Tab-separated table of N, CA and C in Angstrom:
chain	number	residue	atom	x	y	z
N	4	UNK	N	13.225	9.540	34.689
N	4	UNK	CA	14.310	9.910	35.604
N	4	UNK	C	14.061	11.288	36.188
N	5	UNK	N	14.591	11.684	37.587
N	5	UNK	CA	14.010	12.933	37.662
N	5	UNK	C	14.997	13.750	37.470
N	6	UNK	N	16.148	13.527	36.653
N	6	UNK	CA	17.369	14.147	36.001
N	6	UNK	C	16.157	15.087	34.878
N	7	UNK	N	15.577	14.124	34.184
N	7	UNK	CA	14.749	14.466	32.795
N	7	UNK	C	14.366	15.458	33.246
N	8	UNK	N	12.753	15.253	34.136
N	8	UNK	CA	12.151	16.579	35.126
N	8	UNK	C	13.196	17.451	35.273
N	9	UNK	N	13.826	17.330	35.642
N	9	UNK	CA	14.533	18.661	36.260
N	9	UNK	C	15.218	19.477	35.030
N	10	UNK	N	15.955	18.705	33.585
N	10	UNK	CA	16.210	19.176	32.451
N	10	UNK	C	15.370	19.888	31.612
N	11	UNK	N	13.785	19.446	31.460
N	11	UNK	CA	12.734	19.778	31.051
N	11	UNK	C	12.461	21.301	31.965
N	12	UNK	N	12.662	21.390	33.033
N	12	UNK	CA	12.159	22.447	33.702
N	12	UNK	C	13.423	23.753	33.278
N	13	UNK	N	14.368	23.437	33.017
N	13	UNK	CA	15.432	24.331	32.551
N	13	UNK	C	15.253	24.391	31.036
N	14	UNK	N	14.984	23.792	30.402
N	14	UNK	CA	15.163	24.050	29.205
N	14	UNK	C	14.188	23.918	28.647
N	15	UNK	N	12.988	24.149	29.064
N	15	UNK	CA	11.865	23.601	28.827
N	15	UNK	C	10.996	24.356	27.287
N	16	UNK	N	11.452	25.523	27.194
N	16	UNK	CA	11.215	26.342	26.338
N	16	UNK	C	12.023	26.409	24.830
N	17	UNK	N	13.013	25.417	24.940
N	17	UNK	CA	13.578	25.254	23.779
N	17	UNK	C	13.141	23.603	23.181
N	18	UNK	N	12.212	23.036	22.798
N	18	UNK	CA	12.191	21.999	22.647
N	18	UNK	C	12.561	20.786	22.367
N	19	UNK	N	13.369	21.256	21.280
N	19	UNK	CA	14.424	20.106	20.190
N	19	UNK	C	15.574	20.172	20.599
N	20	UNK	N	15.808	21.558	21.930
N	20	UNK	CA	17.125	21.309	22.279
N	20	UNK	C	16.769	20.552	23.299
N	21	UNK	N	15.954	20.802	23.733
N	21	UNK	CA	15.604	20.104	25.342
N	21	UNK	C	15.857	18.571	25.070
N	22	UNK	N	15.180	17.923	23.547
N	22	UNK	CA	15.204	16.498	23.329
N	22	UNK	C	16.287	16.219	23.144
N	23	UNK	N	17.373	16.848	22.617
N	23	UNK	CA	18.929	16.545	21.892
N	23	UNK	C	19.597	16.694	23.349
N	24	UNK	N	19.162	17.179	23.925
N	24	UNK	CA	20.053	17.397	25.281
N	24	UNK	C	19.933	15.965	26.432
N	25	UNK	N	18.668	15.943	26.342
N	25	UNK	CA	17.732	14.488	27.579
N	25	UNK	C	18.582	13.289	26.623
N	26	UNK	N	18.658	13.235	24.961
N	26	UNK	CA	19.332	12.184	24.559
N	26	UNK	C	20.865	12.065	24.888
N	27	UNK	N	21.200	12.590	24.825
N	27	UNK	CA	22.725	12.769	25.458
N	27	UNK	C	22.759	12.510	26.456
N	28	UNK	N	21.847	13.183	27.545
N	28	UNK	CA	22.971	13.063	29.021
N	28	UNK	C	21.702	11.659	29.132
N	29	UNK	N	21.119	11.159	28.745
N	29	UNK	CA	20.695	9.855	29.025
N	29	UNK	C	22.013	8.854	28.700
N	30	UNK	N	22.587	8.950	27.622
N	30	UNK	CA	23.543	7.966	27.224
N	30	UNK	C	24.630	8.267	28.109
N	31	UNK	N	25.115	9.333	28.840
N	31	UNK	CA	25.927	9.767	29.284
N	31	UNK	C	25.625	8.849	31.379
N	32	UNK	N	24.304	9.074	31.352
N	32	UNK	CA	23.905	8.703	32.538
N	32	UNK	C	23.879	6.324	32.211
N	33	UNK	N	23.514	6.179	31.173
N	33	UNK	CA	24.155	4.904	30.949
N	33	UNK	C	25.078	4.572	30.892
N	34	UNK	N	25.724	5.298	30.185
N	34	UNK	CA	27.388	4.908	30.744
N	34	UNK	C	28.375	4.759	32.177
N	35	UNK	N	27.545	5.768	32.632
N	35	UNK	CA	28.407	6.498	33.981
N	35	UNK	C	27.646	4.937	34.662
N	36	UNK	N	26.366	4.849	34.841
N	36	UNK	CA	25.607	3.457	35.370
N	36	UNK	C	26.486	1.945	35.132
N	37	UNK	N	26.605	1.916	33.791
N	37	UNK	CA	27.658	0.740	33.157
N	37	UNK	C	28.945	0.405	33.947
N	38	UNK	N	29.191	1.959	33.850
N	38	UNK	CA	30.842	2.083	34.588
N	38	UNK	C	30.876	1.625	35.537
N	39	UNK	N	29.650	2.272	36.931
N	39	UNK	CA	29.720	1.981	38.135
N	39	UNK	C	29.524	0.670	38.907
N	40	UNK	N	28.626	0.031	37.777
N	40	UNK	CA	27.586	-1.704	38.209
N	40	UNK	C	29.163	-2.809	38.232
């Protein structure tokens, strides 16, 4: 997704937050997707 890219480029220096963060707003971006379909 280029949500990810663009999360990775901000947070790119914290790693495990960077992953705990991409897992979240991934589920967050499935949902919002779910909601909308």
């Amino acid at each position: 997704m280029v949500f990810d890219t663009f999360l990775r480029l901000i947070l790119g220096s914290k790693k495990d937050v960077n992953t705990n963060y991409l897992i979240h707003f991934q589920d967050l971006s499935t949902s919002a997707i779910q909601r909308y379909n």
